[in-house]
Coordinates of C-alpha atoms in Angstrom, one line a residue:
M1 CA 15.6 12.1 -26.4
S2 CA 13.6 8.8 -26.7
A3 CA 13.1 6.5 -23.7
E4 CA 13.9 3.5 -25.8
G5 CA 16.5 1.4 -24.0
R6 CA 17.2 3.9 -21.3
L7 CA 17.3 2.6 -17.7
A8 CA 15.3 3.7 -14.7
L9 CA 16.4 2.6 -11.3
L10 CA 13.6 1.9 -8.9
A11 CA 14.3 1.7 -5.1
A12 CA 11.8 0.4 -2.7
G13 CA 11.5 -1.0 0.8
G14 CA 10.5 -4.6 1.1
T15 CA 6.8 -4.3 1.9
G16 CA 3.8 -4.5 -0.3
G17 CA 3.0 -0.9 0.4
H18 CA 6.3 0.2 -1.2
M19 CA 6.7 -2.6 -3.8
F20 CA 3.3 -2.6 -5.4
P21 CA 3.4 1.0 -6.6
A22 CA 7.0 0.4 -7.8
E23 CA 5.8 -2.7 -9.7
A24 CA 3.0 -0.7 -11.4
L25 CA 5.4 2.1 -12.5
A26 CA 7.8 -0.5 -13.8
S27 CA 5.1 -2.1 -15.9
E28 CA 4.2 1.3 -17.4
L29 CA 7.8 2.3 -18.1
K30 CA 8.5 -1.1 -19.7
R31 CA 5.5 -0.5 -21.9
R32 CA 7.1 2.8 -23.0
G33 CA 10.4 1.1 -23.8
W34 CA 12.4 1.6 -20.6
R35 CA 14.8 -0.9 -19.0
I36 CA 14.3 -1.3 -15.3
A37 CA 16.6 -2.1 -12.4
L38 CA 15.1 -2.8 -9.0
V39 CA 16.8 -2.2 -5.7
T40 CA 15.2 -3.6 -2.5
D41 CA 16.0 -5.7 0.5
A42 CA 15.6 -9.4 1.4
R43 CA 12.0 -8.9 2.5
G44 CA 11.2 -7.4 -0.9
E45 CA 12.4 -10.6 -2.6
R46 CA 9.0 -12.3 -2.0
Y47 CA 7.3 -9.5 -4.1
A48 CA 10.0 -9.5 -6.7
A49 CA 9.5 -12.9 -8.3
D50 CA 7.3 -11.4 -11.1
F51 CA 8.6 -7.9 -10.9
P52 CA 8.9 -6.5 -14.4
C53 CA 12.5 -5.6 -14.4
D54 CA 15.7 -6.4 -16.3
E55 CA 17.8 -6.8 -13.2
K56 CA 17.4 -7.0 -9.4
H57 CA 19.7 -5.9 -6.7
F58 CA 19.2 -6.7 -3.0
T59 CA 20.7 -4.6 -0.3
D60 CA 20.9 -4.7 3.5
A61 CA 18.7 -2.2 5.3
A62 CA 19.2 -0.4 8.6
T63 CA 17.0 1.9 10.7
F64 CA 17.8 4.2 13.6
A65 CA 14.3 3.7 15.1
G66 CA 14.1 1.9 18.4
R67 CA 17.9 1.6 18.8
G68 CA 20.2 2.8 21.6
P69 CA 23.4 4.8 21.1
L70 CA 25.5 1.8 20.0
G71 CA 22.7 0.6 17.8
K72 CA 22.4 3.9 16.1
L73 CA 26.1 4.0 15.4
A74 CA 25.9 0.5 13.9
A75 CA 22.9 1.6 11.8
G76 CA 24.8 4.6 10.6
A77 CA 27.8 2.5 9.6
A78 CA 25.5 0.1 7.7
I79 CA 23.8 3.0 5.9
L80 CA 27.2 4.5 4.9
R81 CA 28.3 1.1 3.6
G82 CA 25.1 0.8 1.7
V83 CA 25.5 4.3 0.1
F84 CA 29.1 3.5 -1.0
G85 CA 28.0 0.2 -2.4
A86 CA 25.1 1.8 -4.2
M87 CA 27.4 4.4 -5.7
G88 CA 29.3 1.7 -7.4
L89 CA 26.0 0.2 -8.7
V90 CA 24.8 3.5 -10.0
G91 CA 28.1 4.2 -11.6
R92 CA 27.9 0.9 -13.5
L93 CA 24.3 1.1 -14.4
K94 CA 24.3 4.8 -15.4
P95 CA 20.5 5.2 -14.9
A96 CA 18.7 8.1 -16.7
V97 CA 16.6 8.6 -13.6
A98 CA 16.1 7.1 -10.1
V99 CA 12.7 6.8 -8.4
G100 CA 12.4 6.0 -4.6
F101 CA 9.3 4.5 -3.0
G102 CA 10.3 4.9 0.6
G103 CA 11.4 2.4 3.2
Y104 CA 15.0 2.2 4.6
P105 CA 16.3 0.0 1.8
S106 CA 15.5 2.8 -0.7
F107 CA 17.8 5.3 1.0
P108 CA 21.3 4.1 -0.1
A109 CA 20.3 3.9 -3.8
M110 CA 18.6 7.2 -3.8
A111 CA 21.4 9.0 -2.0
A112 CA 23.9 7.5 -4.4
A113 CA 21.9 8.6 -7.4
R114 CA 21.7 12.1 -6.0
L115 CA 25.5 12.2 -5.3
K116 CA 26.1 10.9 -8.9
G117 CA 24.0 13.7 -10.4
V118 CA 21.2 11.4 -11.6
P119 CA 17.7 13.1 -11.8
T120 CA 15.6 11.8 -8.9
C121 CA 12.1 11.7 -7.6
V122 CA 10.4 10.0 -4.6
H123 CA 6.8 8.7 -4.5
E124 CA 5.0 8.9 -1.2
Q125 CA 2.2 6.4 -0.8
N126 CA 0.9 7.7 2.5
A127 CA -0.9 10.9 3.6
I128 CA 2.2 11.7 5.7
L129 CA 5.7 11.8 4.1
G130 CA 7.6 8.9 5.5
R131 CA 10.9 9.4 7.3
V132 CA 13.2 8.2 4.4
N133 CA 11.3 10.3 1.8
R134 CA 11.4 13.2 4.3
A135 CA 15.2 13.0 4.5
L136 CA 15.5 12.8 0.8
A137 CA 12.9 15.5 0.0
P138 CA 15.2 18.5 0.1
H139 CA 17.6 16.8 -2.3
V140 CA 15.4 15.2 -5.0
T141 CA 14.2 16.8 -8.2
R142 CA 10.4 16.1 -7.6
I143 CA 8.1 14.6 -5.0
A144 CA 5.0 12.6 -6.2
S145 CA 2.2 12.2 -3.8
A146 CA -0.5 9.5 -3.7
F147 CA -3.1 11.8 -2.1
R148 CA -4.1 15.4 -2.7
T149 CA -2.8 16.4 0.7
V150 CA 0.5 15.1 2.2
G151 CA 1.8 16.1 5.6
R152 CA 5.3 16.5 7.1
V153 CA 6.9 17.8 3.9
P154 CA 9.9 20.0 4.7
E155 CA 9.2 23.7 4.2
G156 CA 11.8 24.1 1.5
A157 CA 10.5 21.1 -0.5
K158 CA 6.8 21.8 -0.7
H159 CA 7.1 23.4 -4.1
K160 CA 8.3 20.0 -5.4
V161 CA 5.1 18.1 -4.6
T162 CA 2.8 17.0 -7.4
F163 CA -0.3 14.9 -6.8
V164 CA -0.2 11.8 -9.1
G165 CA -2.1 9.2 -7.1
N166 CA -0.9 5.8 -6.0
P167 CA -0.1 3.4 -8.9
V168 CA -1.9 0.1 -8.6
R169 CA -1.0 -3.3 -10.0
S170 CA -2.5 -4.4 -13.2
A171 CA -4.5 -7.0 -11.2
V172 CA -6.4 -4.2 -9.5
A173 CA -7.4 -2.5 -12.7
A174 CA -8.4 -5.9 -14.1
A175 CA -10.6 -6.6 -11.1
A176 CA -12.6 -3.4 -11.4
A177 CA -16.3 -4.0 -11.7
P178 CA -19.5 -2.0 -10.8
F179 CA -20.6 -2.5 -7.2
R180 CA -23.9 -4.5 -6.9
A181 CA -25.7 -4.0 -3.6
P182 CA -26.9 -7.3 -2.1
E183 CA -30.5 -8.1 -2.8
A184 CA -32.9 -9.2 0.0
G185 CA -32.1 -12.7 1.1
A186 CA -29.0 -12.9 -1.2
P187 CA -25.5 -13.8 0.1
L188 CA -23.4 -11.0 1.8
N189 CA -19.7 -11.1 1.0
L190 CA -17.5 -9.9 3.9
L191 CA -13.7 -9.6 3.3
I192 CA -11.4 -9.2 6.3
F193 CA -7.6 -8.7 6.2
G194 CA -5.4 -7.2 8.8
G195 CA -1.9 -7.2 7.3
S196 CA 1.1 -8.9 9.0
Q197 CA 1.0 -6.4 11.9
G198 CA -2.7 -6.7 12.5
A199 CA -3.6 -10.3 11.7
R200 CA -3.9 -11.5 15.3
L201 CA -6.2 -8.7 16.5
F202 CA -8.4 -9.3 13.5
A203 CA -8.4 -13.1 13.9
E204 CA -9.3 -12.9 17.5
T205 CA -12.0 -10.2 17.3
A206 CA -13.7 -10.6 13.9
P207 CA -15.1 -14.1 14.4
A208 CA -16.6 -13.1 17.7
A209 CA -18.1 -10.0 16.1
V210 CA -19.6 -12.1 13.3
A211 CA -21.0 -14.5 15.9
A212 CA -22.8 -11.6 17.6
L213 CA -24.6 -10.5 14.4
P214 CA -28.3 -11.0 14.0
E215 CA -29.2 -14.5 12.7
E216 CA -30.8 -13.0 9.6
I217 CA -27.4 -11.5 8.6
R218 CA -25.3 -14.4 9.9
R219 CA -27.0 -17.0 7.8
R220 CA -26.4 -15.0 4.6
L221 CA -22.7 -14.3 5.3
N222 CA -19.8 -15.5 3.2
V223 CA -16.6 -14.5 4.9
V224 CA -13.1 -14.4 3.4
H225 CA -10.5 -13.8 6.1
Q226 CA -6.8 -13.4 5.6
A227 CA -5.2 -14.8 8.8
R228 CA -1.8 -16.3 9.7
D229 CA -1.6 -20.0 10.0
E230 CA -1.1 -19.9 13.8
D231 CA -4.3 -17.9 14.2
A232 CA -6.5 -19.5 11.5
G233 CA -7.5 -22.7 13.4
A234 CA -9.2 -20.9 16.2
A235 CA -10.8 -18.4 13.9
R236 CA -12.1 -21.1 11.6
A237 CA -13.6 -23.0 14.5
A238 CA -15.3 -19.8 15.8
Y239 CA -16.8 -19.1 12.4
A240 CA -18.1 -22.7 12.2
A241 CA -19.6 -22.5 15.7
A242 CA -21.5 -19.4 14.5
G243 CA -22.8 -21.3 11.5
V244 CA -20.9 -19.0 9.1
D245 CA -19.2 -20.1 5.9
A246 CA -15.6 -18.8 6.0
E247 CA -12.5 -19.2 3.9
L248 CA -9.3 -18.5 5.7
A249 CA -5.7 -18.4 4.3
P250 CA -2.5 -16.6 5.3
F251 CA -2.3 -14.9 1.9
F252 CA -4.6 -14.4 -1.1
K253 CA -2.7 -13.9 -4.4
D254 CA -6.0 -12.7 -5.9
L255 CA -6.8 -10.1 -3.2
P256 CA -7.9 -7.4 -5.7
A257 CA -10.5 -9.8 -7.1
R258 CA -11.6 -10.6 -3.5
I259 CA -12.0 -6.9 -2.8
A260 CA -14.0 -6.5 -5.9
A261 CA -16.3 -9.4 -4.9
A262 CA -16.9 -8.0 -1.4
H263 CA -20.0 -6.1 -0.3
L264 CA -17.9 -4.8 2.7
V265 CA -14.2 -4.9 3.6
V266 CA -12.7 -4.8 7.1
S267 CA -9.0 -3.9 6.9
R268 CA -6.1 -1.8 8.1
A269 CA -5.5 1.5 6.4
G270 CA -2.2 1.1 4.6
A271 CA -1.7 3.3 1.5
S272 CA -2.1 0.5 -1.0
T273 CA -5.3 -0.8 0.7
V274 CA -6.9 2.6 0.8
T275 CA -6.0 3.2 -2.8
E276 CA -7.3 -0.2 -4.0
L277 CA -10.5 0.4 -2.1
G278 CA -10.9 3.7 -3.8
V279 CA -10.0 2.3 -7.3
L280 CA -12.4 -0.6 -6.8
A281 CA -15.0 1.5 -5.0
R282 CA -15.8 -0.9 -2.2
P283 CA -17.2 0.2 1.2
A284 CA -15.0 -0.5 4.2
V285 CA -14.4 -0.4 7.9
L286 CA -10.9 0.8 8.5
T287 CA -8.8 0.2 11.7
P288 CA -5.5 2.0 11.4
L289 CA -2.5 0.3 12.9
G290 CA -1.9 1.9 16.3
I291 CA 1.8 1.6 16.2
A292 CA 2.2 2.9 12.6
M293 CA 4.9 5.5 12.4
D294 CA 3.6 9.1 12.7
D295 CA 0.1 7.5 12.8
H296 CA 0.0 7.8 9.1
Q297 CA -2.7 5.1 8.7
T298 CA -5.2 7.3 10.4
E299 CA -4.4 10.0 7.9
N300 CA -4.7 7.5 5.1
A301 CA -8.1 6.3 6.4
K302 CA -9.4 9.9 6.4
I303 CA -9.1 10.0 2.6
L304 CA -12.0 7.5 2.5
T305 CA -13.9 8.3 5.7
N306 CA -14.0 12.1 4.9
A307 CA -15.6 11.1 1.6
G308 CA -18.2 9.0 3.3
A309 CA -16.8 5.8 1.6
A310 CA -15.6 4.1 4.8
E311 CA -16.1 4.1 8.6
L312 CA -13.2 4.5 11.0
L313 CA -12.9 2.0 13.9
P314 CA -9.8 2.8 16.0
E315 CA -7.9 0.0 17.6
S316 CA -9.1 1.1 21.0
A317 CA -12.7 0.4 19.9
F318 CA -11.9 -2.7 17.9
T319 CA -13.8 -5.1 20.1
A320 CA -16.3 -7.8 19.2
E321 CA -19.1 -5.6 20.4
G322 CA -17.9 -2.5 18.6
L323 CA -17.2 -4.3 15.3
A324 CA -20.5 -6.2 15.5
A325 CA -22.5 -3.0 15.8
I326 CA -20.9 -1.5 12.7
L327 CA -21.2 -4.7 10.7
A328 CA -24.9 -5.1 11.6
R329 CA -25.7 -1.5 10.6
L330 CA -23.8 -1.5 7.3
L331 CA -24.7 -5.1 6.2
G332 CA -28.3 -4.4 7.1
D333 CA -28.5 -1.4 4.8
P334 CA -27.8 -2.4 1.1
A335 CA -28.7 1.1 -0.1
G336 CA -26.2 2.6 2.3
L337 CA -23.5 0.3 1.0
A338 CA -24.2 1.4 -2.5
Q339 CA -23.9 5.0 -1.5
M340 CA -20.6 4.3 0.2
S341 CA -19.4 2.7 -3.0
A342 CA -20.5 5.6 -5.1
K343 CA -18.6 8.0 -2.8
A344 CA -15.4 5.8 -3.0
D345 CA -15.4 6.0 -6.8
G346 CA -13.0 8.6 -8.0
V347 CA -11.2 9.1 -4.6
A348 CA -8.1 7.4 -6.1
P349 CA -7.2 8.0 -9.7
G350 CA -6.9 4.8 -11.7
D351 CA -4.3 6.3 -14.1
A352 CA -1.7 7.0 -11.4
A353 CA 1.0 4.8 -13.0
A354 CA 0.8 6.7 -16.2
R355 CA 0.8 10.1 -14.4
L356 CA 3.9 9.0 -12.4
A357 CA 5.6 7.7 -15.6
D358 CA 5.0 11.1 -17.2
M359 CA 6.7 12.8 -14.3
V360 CA 9.6 10.4 -14.5
E361 CA 10.1 11.0 -18.2
E362 CA 9.8 14.7 -17.6
I363 CA 12.6 14.9 -15.1
A364 CA 14.7 12.5 -17.2
K365 CA 14.1 14.9 -20.1
V366 CA 12.5 12.3 -22.4
T367 CA 10.7 13.9 -25.3

């Protein structure tokens, strides 16, 4: 049966880590003639403005995490309401397949699709199966993984796992360019971004680390730093006091191009970040988010650190002195940066969107 005009329902939590792979899959499926319906929450609305879909549906989300007994009851009631509401949506849309990308907002739509007999798969962006995908794993048709190894898969669902990679936005593929090691005396491009749950730590620590660098490195530095408005003023002043050119903003729409232009990246280790660093083959210093559920960012970081493409700097060691020591060593060794780039190349497959789309069409029985 041809895919032309058939509808795929994509359900994703409202963060970039969930939405970006969903967006990449949607673009690939649209290219193949599919219609797309997106289900996310209010947070996902900021990523959905240009999402390539035919219709969007926003749902309330609820989590049991961090709640007392009454809170858990309220969350359970909200989830049940969400599932019943999603069953009506699935019944009306009649999707040929449903794909979940994790996050609590994806659960009602995926559960409803399963109850309605729709073929389903989940895509896990991290190196550890997230809690929603873990709950869905025994019941879905297939599980697609971003990395070759994925932990916390229920024993009875391990046979469903297929490695496809983590789909990246078209902007990432468009930004791809060979790494050029900095020549002697030439500018050094340093990109720093900490994500919404790491921006303050990075904004307070990175400028002090840069200020502690040897003058020969400092005078060549061009820093691009993603920092929240409330943190940017002090960080900007610290960079200026150190005599370093720095561009700060709360959000860079062209972040893939910024990564491609960098000689070194300092960042968290979210799944999309690790994947984009791999696709763009850029050396990095990775500091996993300490409060990340199941410490999945540390496992994500190992994908690059085990390959020799990045260095791990835990939060406990993320001090001005600790970061400065790593920056001085890496930025002072252009050949070493080139080697790290070469080792990053190939860690993350660039055709993940096509591979995931093939899986989706397979379970939807498209020929």
